[in-house]
Amino acid sequence: MTAPAEVSTFSEGTGSYAAQLVTIGKSAQSLREIAQSVSVVTRQMLEDQNIQSLDDAMRTVPGVTVEPGSTGGNHGNFYLRGYAVDTVQVDGINNPASTGNDLSSGFGMAMYDRIEVLRGPAGLFQGAGDPGGSINLVRKRPKAHKEFSTQLSAGSWSRYYAEADMTGPLSSDGRIRGRLVTAYQDQGSFVDHVYSRKPLIYGVLEADLTPSSTLTAGASHQQYKGRPAFGLPAYPDGRLLDIPRSSYLDPIWNHITERNTEYFAELQHRLDNGGQIKLNASYREQDEPSRLFGWSDCAADPASGDSCLISWAYRSHWKTHGLDGFISTPFTALGSSNNELTLGADYRKVHKSFKYGGGDGAPINIFDPDNNVPKPTNYSFSNGNDNRTEQYGLYGRVNLRPAGGVLLSMGGRMTWWDNHAVNRNAYFNQFSETHTRISGKFTPYAGVVFDLSEQLSAYASYTRIFAPQTASDVDGMTLRPRVGQQYEAGLKGEWLNKQLNARAAIFRMEDSNRAMTDPANPLFSVAAGKMRSQGVEAEINGRIAAGWNLAVGYAYTQTKTLEGTPDEKAQLYTFIAPRHSFNLWTRYQFGPGALEGFSLGGGLRSTSRMYRLNGDVKFSQGPVTTAALQIGYRFNKHLDATLTVNNVFDKVYYQRVWAAYGSNYYGEPRNVMLTLRGRF
């Protein structure tokens, strides 16, 4: 007896901004069944907005802050509800997200079907991490029929992009299927001298071993080579520079090369009762053999414009192993046969080797920059770190559906975490070696969903996560882990035959046991800091009429230090997350009539003021609102074209403010992109 037909979770080909099902909770679930806030960037949203990078994809998600690490370089850091996202899942396997100098370009959007964003602590399936949330990238899979698609784009500042995607059966009976995706990005920038080149190839095979068992295996390889810019300095009093947005104040010899390779396999067995057993494995390697750059390291003199550069050279190598296996099965209890039990285990091992050295500094003038500064030759790679982290976990969740349209969800996780780190800093003659171990840490989860009607549900949840710390107390003991916990309640709905999703949520998150200076022993720390993030969010995604898609969202986020030093308690916990943010994108495809074939689209992004304190000096930007417009034409069922104008009113703004010495980034000026798409 074969298993029942499985409902597809993939968004590709639906033509909608509304996700039918998501897999960020292991088994396939509708958004209404999850007692937390989840946003989905579908394949149609990625294509309609010409999104090619993870940065741009995350900018479409309400309440997400994207902090660039460079202009024209690798992707930056993402913040959810005021906290950095430290884990990016790929098909449910945890990978470390980029932070600080560990920027990665290895997430080209050409090979993904959708992006799932879970807000709030994700400890049940993630293990250790920050409480802001988690991102899950879902790869494209082979199709049962032949299909070929291509995309060609050209835009401002010599930006070019090409993509080809082919899929279909590889055997006469259709039991073996394959897919191959290739892409190449060659881009200049609004900043002088900046460029990037990013080739990508992704291949995947899928084989039905039996009517109930499918084996999937694949690999991807991505490269990055370019000359990024690392921002601008500011004036000592906190004023931001008012110089041309094209200004490049870094050395002309800046360059980065990076290679990302990933192998993965999945074995899925569908049970006769509608459940499943799934085993996932992945190996990801990121190699950055050459990273040489200089950046601003001094405040700019308001009168003369003089500043300075400091040069660095980095080499890094990451290896990430991931395993995950679970069984999800329905069972009968409390008068219902629609209950579900999920039990699983996962493993992650991350090895990071990072070496760096500093070279000579050089002067630079913000009004008349000379980028041809001498290239240092005296780098020493005696500084760096070797960091190895392993995590094991056992997790379980039960979804109970008693009569009356109620869903009770309860779960927990046991985590074993081990880290060994060696750090060297020859400049200050410093060496340290630490070994931190956490055994059997329990993380609970609880949620409830009430169906108020056939279209609307109310929910509430309690979630938790922990984050290991490295600081020590006066007795030389490593501080106990931070604990992030969240209370959330809201409404979720789906209308128009599930083609339109909406949600509204209110949340309060607390992050306790944070390391802070020991008042009695200032050279040591105590786990007494406590932060709070709270707010309100609302979002609507989907098809509101024939040919008309809409994605709109609003987020209000307030952060505060509850326990800390007097200076900390007088400030916001984080200055990165704006208090208010608003996102809108809509596109209408005209039907039969005089305008048949044409489409119109447009969007708005708005954030309230953001600022950062550096000592007693405040650096601020905002509020900022930018607009986009798009016109398209579908020539026939195989070919269409769009012309998109971003930042229509050419708003001049900084998308990141940091400090007087540097790392302040202008947002993109007005720009255009012409895209042709073919489907065969």
XYZ file of C-alpha atoms in Angstrom, residues 321-323 346-350 389-392:
12
model
C 28.747 19.615 9.219
C 25.046 19.155 9.843
C 22.810 16.151 10.510
C 20.318 16.821 15.268
C 24.055 17.444 15.234
C 26.168 20.386 14.135
C 29.920 20.832 14.022
C 31.536 24.124 13.029
C 31.906 24.139 18.207
C 29.815 20.967 18.435
C 26.154 20.717 19.323
C 23.942 17.663 19.840
